PDB file of C-alpha atoms in Angstrom:
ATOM      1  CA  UNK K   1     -27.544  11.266  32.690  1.00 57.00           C
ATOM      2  CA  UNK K   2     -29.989   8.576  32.321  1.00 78.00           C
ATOM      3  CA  UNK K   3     -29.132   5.439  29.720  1.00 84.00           C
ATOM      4  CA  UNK K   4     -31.084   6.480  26.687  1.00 85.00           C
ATOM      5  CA  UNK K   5     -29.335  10.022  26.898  1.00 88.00           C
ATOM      6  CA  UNK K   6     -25.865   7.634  26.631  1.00 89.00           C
ATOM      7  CA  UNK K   7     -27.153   5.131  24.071  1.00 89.00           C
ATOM      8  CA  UNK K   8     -27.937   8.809  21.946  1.00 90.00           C
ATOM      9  CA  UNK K   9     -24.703  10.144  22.323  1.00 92.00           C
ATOM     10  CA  UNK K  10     -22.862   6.828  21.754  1.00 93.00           C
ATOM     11  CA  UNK K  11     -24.691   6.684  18.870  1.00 92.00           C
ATOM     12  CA  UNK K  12     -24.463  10.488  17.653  1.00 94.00           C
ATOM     13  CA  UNK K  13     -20.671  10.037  18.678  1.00 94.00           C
ATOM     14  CA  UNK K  14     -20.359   6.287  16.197  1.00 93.00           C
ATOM     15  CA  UNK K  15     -20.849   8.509  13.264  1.00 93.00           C
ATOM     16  CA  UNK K  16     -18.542  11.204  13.902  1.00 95.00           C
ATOM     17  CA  UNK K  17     -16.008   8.928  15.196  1.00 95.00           C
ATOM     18  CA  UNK K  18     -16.061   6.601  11.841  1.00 93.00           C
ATOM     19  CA  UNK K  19     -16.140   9.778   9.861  1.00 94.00           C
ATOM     20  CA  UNK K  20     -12.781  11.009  11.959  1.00 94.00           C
ATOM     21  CA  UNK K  21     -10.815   7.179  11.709  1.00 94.00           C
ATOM     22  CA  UNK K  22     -11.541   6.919   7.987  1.00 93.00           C
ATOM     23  CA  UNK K  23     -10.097  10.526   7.714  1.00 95.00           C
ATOM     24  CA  UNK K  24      -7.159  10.066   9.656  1.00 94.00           C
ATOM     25  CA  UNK K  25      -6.659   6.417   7.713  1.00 93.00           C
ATOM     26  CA  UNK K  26      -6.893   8.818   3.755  1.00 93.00           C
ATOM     27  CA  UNK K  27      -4.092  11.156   5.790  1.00 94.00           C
ATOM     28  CA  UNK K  28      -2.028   8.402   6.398  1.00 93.00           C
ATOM     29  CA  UNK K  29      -2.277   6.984   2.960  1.00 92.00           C
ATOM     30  CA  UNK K  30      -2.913   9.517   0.562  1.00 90.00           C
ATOM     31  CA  UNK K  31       1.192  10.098   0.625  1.00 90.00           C
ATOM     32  CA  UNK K  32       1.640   7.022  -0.006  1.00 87.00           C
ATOM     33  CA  UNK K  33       0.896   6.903  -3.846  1.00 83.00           C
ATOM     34  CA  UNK K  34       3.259   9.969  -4.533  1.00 89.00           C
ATOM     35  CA  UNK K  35       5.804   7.925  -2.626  1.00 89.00           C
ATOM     36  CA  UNK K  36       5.415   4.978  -5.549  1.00 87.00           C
ATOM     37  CA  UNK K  37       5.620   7.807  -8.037  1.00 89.00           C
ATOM     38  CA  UNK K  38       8.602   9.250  -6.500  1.00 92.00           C
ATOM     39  CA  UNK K  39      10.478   5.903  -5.902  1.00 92.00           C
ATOM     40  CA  UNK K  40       9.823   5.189  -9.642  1.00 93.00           C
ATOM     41  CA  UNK K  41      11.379   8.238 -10.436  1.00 94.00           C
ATOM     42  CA  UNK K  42      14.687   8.060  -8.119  1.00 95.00           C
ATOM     43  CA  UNK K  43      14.571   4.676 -10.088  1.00 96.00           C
ATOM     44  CA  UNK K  44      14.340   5.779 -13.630  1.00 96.00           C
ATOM     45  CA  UNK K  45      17.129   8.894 -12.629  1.00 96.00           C
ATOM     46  CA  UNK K  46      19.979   6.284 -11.084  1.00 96.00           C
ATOM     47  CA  UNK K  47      19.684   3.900 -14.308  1.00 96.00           C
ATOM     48  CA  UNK K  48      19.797   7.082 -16.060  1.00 96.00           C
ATOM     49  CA  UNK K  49      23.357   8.131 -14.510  1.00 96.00           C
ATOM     50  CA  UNK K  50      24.666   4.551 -14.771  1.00 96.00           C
ATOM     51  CA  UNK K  51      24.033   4.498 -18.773  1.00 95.00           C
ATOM     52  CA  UNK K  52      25.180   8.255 -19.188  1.00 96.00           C
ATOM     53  CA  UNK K  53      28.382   6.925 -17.240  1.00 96.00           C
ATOM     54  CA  UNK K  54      27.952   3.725 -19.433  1.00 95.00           C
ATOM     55  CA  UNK K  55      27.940   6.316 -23.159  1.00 95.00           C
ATOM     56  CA  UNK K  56      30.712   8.563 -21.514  1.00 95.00           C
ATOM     57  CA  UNK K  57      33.095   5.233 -21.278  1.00 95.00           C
ATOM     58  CA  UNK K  58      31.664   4.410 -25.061  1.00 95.00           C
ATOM     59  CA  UNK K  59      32.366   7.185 -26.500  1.00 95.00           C
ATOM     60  CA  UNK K  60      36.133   7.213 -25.121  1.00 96.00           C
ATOM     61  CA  UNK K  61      36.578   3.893 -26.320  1.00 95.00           C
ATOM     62  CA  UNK K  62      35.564   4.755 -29.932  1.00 95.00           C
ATOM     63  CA  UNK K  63      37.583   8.341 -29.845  1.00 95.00           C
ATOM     64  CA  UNK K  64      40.528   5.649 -29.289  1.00 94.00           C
ATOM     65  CA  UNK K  65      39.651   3.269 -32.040  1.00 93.00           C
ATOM     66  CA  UNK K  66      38.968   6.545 -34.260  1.00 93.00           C
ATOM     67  CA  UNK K  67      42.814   8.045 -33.321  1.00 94.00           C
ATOM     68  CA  UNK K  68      43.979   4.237 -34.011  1.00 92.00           C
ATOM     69  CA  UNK K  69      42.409   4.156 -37.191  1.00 92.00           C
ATOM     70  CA  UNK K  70      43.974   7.348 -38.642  1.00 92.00           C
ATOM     71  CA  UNK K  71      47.478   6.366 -37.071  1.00 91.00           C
ATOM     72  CA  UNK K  72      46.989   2.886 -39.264  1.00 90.00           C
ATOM     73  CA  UNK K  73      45.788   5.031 -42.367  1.00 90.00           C
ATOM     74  CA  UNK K  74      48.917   7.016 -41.779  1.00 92.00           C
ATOM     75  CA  UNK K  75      51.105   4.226 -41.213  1.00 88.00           C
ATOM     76  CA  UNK K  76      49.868   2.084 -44.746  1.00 87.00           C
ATOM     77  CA  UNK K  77      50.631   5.645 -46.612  1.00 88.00           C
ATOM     78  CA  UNK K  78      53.587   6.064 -45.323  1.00 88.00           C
ATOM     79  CA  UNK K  79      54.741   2.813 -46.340  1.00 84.00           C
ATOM     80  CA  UNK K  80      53.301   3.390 -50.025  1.00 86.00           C
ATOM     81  CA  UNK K  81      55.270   6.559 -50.110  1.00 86.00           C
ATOM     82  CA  UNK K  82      58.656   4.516 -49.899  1.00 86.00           C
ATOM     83  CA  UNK K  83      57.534   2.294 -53.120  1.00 84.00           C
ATOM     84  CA  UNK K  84      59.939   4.382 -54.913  1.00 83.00           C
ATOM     85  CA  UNK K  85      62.749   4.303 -52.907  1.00 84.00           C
ATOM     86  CA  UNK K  86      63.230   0.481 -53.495  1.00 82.00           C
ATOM     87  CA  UNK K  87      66.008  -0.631 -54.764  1.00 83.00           C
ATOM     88  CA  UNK K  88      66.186  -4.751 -54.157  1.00 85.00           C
ATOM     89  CA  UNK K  89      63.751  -7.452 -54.294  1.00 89.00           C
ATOM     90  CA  UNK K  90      64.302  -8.157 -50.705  1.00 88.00           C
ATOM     91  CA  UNK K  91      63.491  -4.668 -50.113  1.00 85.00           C
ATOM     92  CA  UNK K  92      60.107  -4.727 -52.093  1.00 86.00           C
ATOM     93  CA  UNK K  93      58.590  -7.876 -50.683  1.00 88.00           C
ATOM     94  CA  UNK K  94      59.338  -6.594 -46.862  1.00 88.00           C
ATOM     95  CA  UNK K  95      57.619  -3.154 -47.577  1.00 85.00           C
ATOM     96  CA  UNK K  96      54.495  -4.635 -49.613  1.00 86.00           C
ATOM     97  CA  UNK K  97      54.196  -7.112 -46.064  1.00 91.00           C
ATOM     98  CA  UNK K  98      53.929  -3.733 -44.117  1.00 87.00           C
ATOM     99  CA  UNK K  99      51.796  -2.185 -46.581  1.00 87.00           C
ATOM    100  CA  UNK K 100      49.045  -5.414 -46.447  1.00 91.00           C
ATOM    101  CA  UNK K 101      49.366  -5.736 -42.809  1.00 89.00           C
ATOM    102  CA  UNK K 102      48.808  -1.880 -41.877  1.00 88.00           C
ATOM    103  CA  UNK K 103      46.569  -2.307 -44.432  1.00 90.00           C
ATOM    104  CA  UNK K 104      44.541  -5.001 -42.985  1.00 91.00           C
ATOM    105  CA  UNK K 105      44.827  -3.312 -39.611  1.00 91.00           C
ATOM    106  CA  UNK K 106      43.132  -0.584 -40.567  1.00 91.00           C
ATOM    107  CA  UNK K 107      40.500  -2.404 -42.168  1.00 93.00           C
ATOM    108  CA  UNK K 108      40.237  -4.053 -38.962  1.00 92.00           C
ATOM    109  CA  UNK K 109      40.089  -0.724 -36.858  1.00 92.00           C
ATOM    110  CA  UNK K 110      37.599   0.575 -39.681  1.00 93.00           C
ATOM    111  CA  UNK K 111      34.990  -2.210 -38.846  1.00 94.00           C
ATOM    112  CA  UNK K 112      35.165  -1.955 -35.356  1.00 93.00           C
ATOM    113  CA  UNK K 113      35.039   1.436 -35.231  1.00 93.00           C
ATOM    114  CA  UNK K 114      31.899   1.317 -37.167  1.00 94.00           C
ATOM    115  CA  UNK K 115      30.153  -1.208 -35.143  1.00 95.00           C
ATOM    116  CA  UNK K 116      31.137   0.658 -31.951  1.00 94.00           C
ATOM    117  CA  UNK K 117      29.810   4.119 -33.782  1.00 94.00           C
ATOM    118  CA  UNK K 118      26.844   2.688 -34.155  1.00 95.00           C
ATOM    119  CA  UNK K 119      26.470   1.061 -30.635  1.00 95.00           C
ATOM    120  CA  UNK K 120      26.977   4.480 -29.260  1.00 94.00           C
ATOM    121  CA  UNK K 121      24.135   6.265 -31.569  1.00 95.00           C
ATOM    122  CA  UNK K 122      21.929   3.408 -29.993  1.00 95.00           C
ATOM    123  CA  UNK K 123      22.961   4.546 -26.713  1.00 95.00           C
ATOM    124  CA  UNK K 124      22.400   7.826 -27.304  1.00 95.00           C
ATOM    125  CA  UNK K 125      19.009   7.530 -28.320  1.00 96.00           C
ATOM    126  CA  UNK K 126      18.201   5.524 -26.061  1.00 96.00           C
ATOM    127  CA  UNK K 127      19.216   8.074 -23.345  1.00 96.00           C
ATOM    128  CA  UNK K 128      17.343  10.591 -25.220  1.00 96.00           C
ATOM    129  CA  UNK K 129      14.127   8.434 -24.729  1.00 96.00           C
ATOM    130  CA  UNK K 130      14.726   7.730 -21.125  1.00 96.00           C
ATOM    131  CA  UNK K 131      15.705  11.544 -20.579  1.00 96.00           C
ATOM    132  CA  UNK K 132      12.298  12.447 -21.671  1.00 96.00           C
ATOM    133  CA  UNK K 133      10.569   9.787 -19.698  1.00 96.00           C
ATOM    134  CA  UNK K 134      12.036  11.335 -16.580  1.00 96.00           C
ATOM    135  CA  UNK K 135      10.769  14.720 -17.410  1.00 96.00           C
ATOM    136  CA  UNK K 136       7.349  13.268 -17.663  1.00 95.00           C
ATOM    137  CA  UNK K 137       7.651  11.665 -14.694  1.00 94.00           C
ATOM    138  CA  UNK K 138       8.828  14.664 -12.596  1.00 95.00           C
ATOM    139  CA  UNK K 139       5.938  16.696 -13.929  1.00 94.00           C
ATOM    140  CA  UNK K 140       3.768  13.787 -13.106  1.00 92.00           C
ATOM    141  CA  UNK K 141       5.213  14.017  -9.675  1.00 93.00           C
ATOM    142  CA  UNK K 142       4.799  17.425  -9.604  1.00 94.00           C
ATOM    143  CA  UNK K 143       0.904  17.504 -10.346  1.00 93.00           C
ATOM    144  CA  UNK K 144       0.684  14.732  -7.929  1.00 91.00           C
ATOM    145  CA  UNK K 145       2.228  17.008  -5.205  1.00 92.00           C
ATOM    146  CA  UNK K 146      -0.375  19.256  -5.829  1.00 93.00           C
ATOM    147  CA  UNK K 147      -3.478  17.072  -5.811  1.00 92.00           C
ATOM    148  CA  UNK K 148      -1.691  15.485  -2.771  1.00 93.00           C
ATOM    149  CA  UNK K 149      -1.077  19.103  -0.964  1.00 93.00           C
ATOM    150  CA  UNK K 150      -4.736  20.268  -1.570  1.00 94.00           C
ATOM    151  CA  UNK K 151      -6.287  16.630  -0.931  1.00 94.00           C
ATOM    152  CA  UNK K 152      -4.935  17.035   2.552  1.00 94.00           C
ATOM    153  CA  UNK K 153      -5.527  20.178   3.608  1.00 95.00           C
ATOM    154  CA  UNK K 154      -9.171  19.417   2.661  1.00 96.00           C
ATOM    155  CA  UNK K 155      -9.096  16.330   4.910  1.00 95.00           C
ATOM    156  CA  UNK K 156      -7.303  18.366   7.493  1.00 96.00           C
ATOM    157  CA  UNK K 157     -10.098  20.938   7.155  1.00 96.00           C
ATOM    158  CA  UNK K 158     -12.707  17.588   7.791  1.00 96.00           C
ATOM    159  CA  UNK K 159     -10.738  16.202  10.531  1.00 96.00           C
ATOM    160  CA  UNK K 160     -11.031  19.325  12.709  1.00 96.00           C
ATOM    161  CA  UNK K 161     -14.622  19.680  11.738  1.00 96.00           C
ATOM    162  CA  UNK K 162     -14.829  16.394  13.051  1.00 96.00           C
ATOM    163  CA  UNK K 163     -13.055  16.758  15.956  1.00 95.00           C
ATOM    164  CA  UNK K 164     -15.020  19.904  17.146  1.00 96.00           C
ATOM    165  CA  UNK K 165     -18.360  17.767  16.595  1.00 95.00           C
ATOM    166  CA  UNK K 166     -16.208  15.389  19.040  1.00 94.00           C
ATOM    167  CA  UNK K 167     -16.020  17.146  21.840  1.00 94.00           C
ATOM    168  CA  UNK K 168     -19.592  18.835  21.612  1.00 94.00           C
ATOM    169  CA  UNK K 169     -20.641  15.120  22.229  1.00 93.00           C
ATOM    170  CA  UNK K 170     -18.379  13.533  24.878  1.00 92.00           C
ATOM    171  CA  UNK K 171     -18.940  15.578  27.759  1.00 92.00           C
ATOM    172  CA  UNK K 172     -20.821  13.623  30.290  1.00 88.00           C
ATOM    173  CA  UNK K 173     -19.780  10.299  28.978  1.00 90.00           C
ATOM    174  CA  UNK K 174     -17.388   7.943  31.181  1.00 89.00           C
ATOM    175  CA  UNK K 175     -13.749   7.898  29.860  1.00 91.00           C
ATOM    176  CA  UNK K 176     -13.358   4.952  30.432  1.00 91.00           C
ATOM    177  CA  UNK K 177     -16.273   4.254  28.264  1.00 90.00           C
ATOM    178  CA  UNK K 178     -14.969   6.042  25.618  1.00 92.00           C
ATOM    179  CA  UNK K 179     -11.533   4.594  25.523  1.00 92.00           C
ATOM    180  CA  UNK K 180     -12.991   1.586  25.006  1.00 91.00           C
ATOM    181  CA  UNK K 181     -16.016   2.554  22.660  1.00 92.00           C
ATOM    182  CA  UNK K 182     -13.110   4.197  20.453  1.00 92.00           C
ATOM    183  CA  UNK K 183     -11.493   1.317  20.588  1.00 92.00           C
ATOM    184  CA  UNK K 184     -14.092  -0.833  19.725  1.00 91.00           C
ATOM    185  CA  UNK K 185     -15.270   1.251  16.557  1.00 91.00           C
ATOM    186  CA  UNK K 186     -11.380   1.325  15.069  1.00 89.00           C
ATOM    187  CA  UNK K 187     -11.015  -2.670  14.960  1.00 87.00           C
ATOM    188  CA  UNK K 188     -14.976  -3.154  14.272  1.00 81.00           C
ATOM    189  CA  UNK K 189     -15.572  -1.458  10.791  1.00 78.00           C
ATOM    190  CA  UNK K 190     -16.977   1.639  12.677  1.00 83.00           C
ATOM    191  CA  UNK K 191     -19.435  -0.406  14.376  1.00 89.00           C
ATOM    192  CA  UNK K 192     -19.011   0.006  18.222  1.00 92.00           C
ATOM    193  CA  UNK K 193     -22.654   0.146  19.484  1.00 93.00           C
ATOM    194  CA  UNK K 194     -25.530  -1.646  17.831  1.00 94.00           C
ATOM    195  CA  UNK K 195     -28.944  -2.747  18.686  1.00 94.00           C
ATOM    196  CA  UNK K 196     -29.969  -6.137  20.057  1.00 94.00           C
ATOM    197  CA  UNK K 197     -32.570  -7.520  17.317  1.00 91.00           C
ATOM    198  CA  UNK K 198     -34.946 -10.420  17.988  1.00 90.00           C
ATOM    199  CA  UNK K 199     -32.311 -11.453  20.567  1.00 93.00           C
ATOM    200  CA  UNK K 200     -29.429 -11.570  18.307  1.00 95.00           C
ATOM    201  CA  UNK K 201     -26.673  -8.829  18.090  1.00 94.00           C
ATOM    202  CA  UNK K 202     -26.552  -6.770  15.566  1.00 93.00           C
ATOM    203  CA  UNK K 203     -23.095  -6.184  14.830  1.00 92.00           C
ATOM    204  CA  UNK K 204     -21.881 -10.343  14.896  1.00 94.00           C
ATOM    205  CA  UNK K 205     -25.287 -11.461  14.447  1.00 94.00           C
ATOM    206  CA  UNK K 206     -24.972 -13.928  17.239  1.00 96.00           C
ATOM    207  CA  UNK K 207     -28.318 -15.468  19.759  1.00 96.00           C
ATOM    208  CA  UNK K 208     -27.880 -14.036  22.995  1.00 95.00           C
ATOM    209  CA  UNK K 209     -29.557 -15.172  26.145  1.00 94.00           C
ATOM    210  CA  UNK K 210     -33.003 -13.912  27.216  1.00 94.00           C
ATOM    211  CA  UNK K 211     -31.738 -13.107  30.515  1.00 94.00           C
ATOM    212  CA  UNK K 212     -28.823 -11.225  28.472  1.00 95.00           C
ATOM    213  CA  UNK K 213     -31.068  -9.309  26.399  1.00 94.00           C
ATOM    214  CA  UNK K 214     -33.460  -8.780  29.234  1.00 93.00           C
ATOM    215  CA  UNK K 215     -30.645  -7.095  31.121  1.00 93.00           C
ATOM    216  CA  UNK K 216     -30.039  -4.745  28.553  1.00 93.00           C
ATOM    217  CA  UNK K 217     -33.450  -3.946  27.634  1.00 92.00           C
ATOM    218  CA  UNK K 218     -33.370  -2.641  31.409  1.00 90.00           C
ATOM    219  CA  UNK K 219     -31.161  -0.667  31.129  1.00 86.00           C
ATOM    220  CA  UNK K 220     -29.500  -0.297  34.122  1.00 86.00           C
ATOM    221  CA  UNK K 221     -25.836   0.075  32.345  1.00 89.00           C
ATOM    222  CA  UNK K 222     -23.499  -0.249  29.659  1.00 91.00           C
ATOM    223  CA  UNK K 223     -23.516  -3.705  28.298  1.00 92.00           C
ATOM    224  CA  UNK K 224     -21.049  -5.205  25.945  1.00 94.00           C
ATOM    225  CA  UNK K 225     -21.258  -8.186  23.333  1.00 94.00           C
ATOM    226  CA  UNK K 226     -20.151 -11.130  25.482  1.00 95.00           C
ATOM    227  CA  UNK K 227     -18.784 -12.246  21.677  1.00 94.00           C
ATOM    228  CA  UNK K 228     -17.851  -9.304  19.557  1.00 93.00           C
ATOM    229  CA  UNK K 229     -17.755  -6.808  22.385  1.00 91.00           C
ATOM    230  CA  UNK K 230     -19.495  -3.637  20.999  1.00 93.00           C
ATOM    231  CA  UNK K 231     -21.917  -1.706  23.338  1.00 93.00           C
ATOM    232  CA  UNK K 232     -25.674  -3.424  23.184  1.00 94.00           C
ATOM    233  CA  UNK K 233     -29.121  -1.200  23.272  1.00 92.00           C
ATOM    234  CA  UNK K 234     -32.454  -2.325  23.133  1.00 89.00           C
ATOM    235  CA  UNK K 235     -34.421  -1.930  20.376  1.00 77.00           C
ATOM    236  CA  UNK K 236     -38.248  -2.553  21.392  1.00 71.00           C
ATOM    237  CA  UNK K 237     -39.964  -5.608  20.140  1.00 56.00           C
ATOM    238  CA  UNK K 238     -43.528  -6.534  20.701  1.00 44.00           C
ATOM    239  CA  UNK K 239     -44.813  -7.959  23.868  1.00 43.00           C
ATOM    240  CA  UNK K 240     -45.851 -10.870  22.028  1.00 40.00           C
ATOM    241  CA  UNK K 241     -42.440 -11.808  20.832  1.00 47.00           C
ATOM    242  CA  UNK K 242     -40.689 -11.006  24.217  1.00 48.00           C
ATOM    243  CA  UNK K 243     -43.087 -13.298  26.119  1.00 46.00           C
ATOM    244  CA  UNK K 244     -42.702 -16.220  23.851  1.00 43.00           C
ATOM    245  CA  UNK K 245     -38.688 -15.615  24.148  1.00 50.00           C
ATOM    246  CA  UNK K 246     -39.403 -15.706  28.072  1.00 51.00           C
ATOM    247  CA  UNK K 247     -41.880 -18.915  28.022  1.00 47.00           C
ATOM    248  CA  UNK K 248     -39.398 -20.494  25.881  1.00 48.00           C
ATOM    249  CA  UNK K 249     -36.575 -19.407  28.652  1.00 55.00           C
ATOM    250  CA  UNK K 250     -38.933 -21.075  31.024  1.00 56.00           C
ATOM    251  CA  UNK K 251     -40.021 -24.228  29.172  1.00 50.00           C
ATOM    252  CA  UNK K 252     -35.960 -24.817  28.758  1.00 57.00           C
ATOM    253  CA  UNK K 253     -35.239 -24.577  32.335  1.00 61.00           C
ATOM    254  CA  UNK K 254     -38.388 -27.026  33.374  1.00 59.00           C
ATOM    255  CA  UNK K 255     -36.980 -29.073  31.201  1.00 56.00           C
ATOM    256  CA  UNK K 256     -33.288 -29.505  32.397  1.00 61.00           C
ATOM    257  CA  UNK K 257     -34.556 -29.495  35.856  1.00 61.00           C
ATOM    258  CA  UNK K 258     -36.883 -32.686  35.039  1.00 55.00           C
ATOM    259  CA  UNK K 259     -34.008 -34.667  33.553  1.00 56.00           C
ATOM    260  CA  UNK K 260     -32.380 -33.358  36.767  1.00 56.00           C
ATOM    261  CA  UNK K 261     -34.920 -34.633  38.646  1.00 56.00           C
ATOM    262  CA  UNK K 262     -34.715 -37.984  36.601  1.00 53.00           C
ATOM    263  CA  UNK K 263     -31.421 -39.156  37.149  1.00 55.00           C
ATOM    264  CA  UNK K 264     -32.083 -38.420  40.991  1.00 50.00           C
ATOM    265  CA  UNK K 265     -34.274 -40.954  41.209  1.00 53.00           C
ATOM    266  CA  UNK K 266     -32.705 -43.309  38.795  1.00 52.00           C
ATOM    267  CA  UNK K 267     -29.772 -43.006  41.105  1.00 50.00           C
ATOM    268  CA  UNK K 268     -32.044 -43.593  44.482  1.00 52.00           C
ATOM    269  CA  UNK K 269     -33.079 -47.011  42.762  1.00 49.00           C
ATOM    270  CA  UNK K 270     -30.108 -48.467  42.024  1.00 44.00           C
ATOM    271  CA  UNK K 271     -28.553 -47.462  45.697  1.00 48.00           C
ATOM    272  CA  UNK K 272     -32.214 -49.714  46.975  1.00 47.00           C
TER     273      UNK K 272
END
């Protein structure tokens, strides 16, 4: 297979190969936002058990202050009902004590049973709300399982199209090659062959040699970006261009062998 044949199929293979990575990078990480819906809603169901466990322990508590209350109620009429049965002064001012203080202890039982009633209304609407959140959530879940289950098995679909295209193209080329051409394209943006232009790479833009780019421009082999490493191809210039690159090659290397020449004989003189 001569070069430009491999330059084409590199290239044809670039596309398809950028095509396949990005695909295989939306499989990897189109799961990933139902897994942030889905850890929110674990989330919003365990603070939802710890306040229903939270209201279950209310509600006992104020079923006790309720039964409390009544037995105080009971207790100050039952003290009333002996008013009639007194028959000493002693008598009367020890039963109106128990009277004012089963009195005031029911009072007291009264007022905190109210304040805790209403604590555990607040809970309970408050579980209400976050019971209904949930059930948005799961059914936001749930559509997202389905746009998830379809938007993979359309990239699954593209992937194999891809893959098919694949191997349509790489017979012929070295493995070795493509190892590293695959490579190359996953940590280089998709970019893992690109044309030499006006002596500088296209891919990291950098000057290369003229006896670099005249090596590729033969093309003789596979040549690879001495600084960014993607695969190199000619792309044809005009003469004119090429030959002042060349002359300018040329007028460089007279030059460094002059000063070369210099300090020579600098250095004879000073021996004299």
């Amino acid at each position: 297979m001569v070069m430009q044949e491999v330059f084409e199929k590199l290239q044809s293979l670039q596309e398809v190969l950028s095509k396949k990575f990005e695909v295989q990078n939306d499989i990897a990480e189109i799961p990933k936002v139902l897994a942030t819906k889905t850890e929110l809603l674990n989330r919003m169901k365990k603070t939802f058990v710890d306040k229903s466990q939270e209201h279950r322990t209310k509600t006992q508590f104020v079923d006790e202050l309720r039964k409390k209350s009544i037995e105080a109620e009971a207790a100050r009429e039952k003290f009333e009902g002996q008013m009639d049965q007194i028959q000493t002064q002693r008598e009367y001012e020890a039963l109106d004590k128990e009277i004012k203080d089963s009195g005031e202890r029911e009072q007291d039982l009264r007022r905190d049973l109210q304040k805790e009633e209403q604590l555990l209304g607040e809970m309970k609407v408050g579980l209400e709300k976050e019971e209904a959140m949930i059930h948005k959530q799961e059914e936001e879940v749930a559509k997202e399982q389905a746009k998830i289950k379809e938007a993979l098995h359309d990239r699954e679909k593209q992937l194999k199209s891809l893959e098919k295209k694949e191997k349509a193209i790489t017979p012929g080329l070295d493995e070795e090659i493509l190892f590293k051409f695959e490579r190359i394209i996953r940590s280089k943006l998709g970019l893992g062959i690109v044309p030499i232009d006006h002596g500088v790479c296209n891919g990291c833009h950098m000057i290369l040699t003229v006896q670099f780019v005249n090596e590729v421009r033969r093309g003789e082999g596979i040549m690879f970006c001495p600084y960014c490493s993607r695969i190199l191809f000619y792309q044809d210039e005009s003469e004119g261009e090429l030959e002042m690159e060349e002359a300018a090659e040329e007028a460089q290397e007279e030059a460094e062998e002059g000063e070369d020449d210099e300090e020579a004989e600098e250095s004879d003189e000073v021996e004299e």
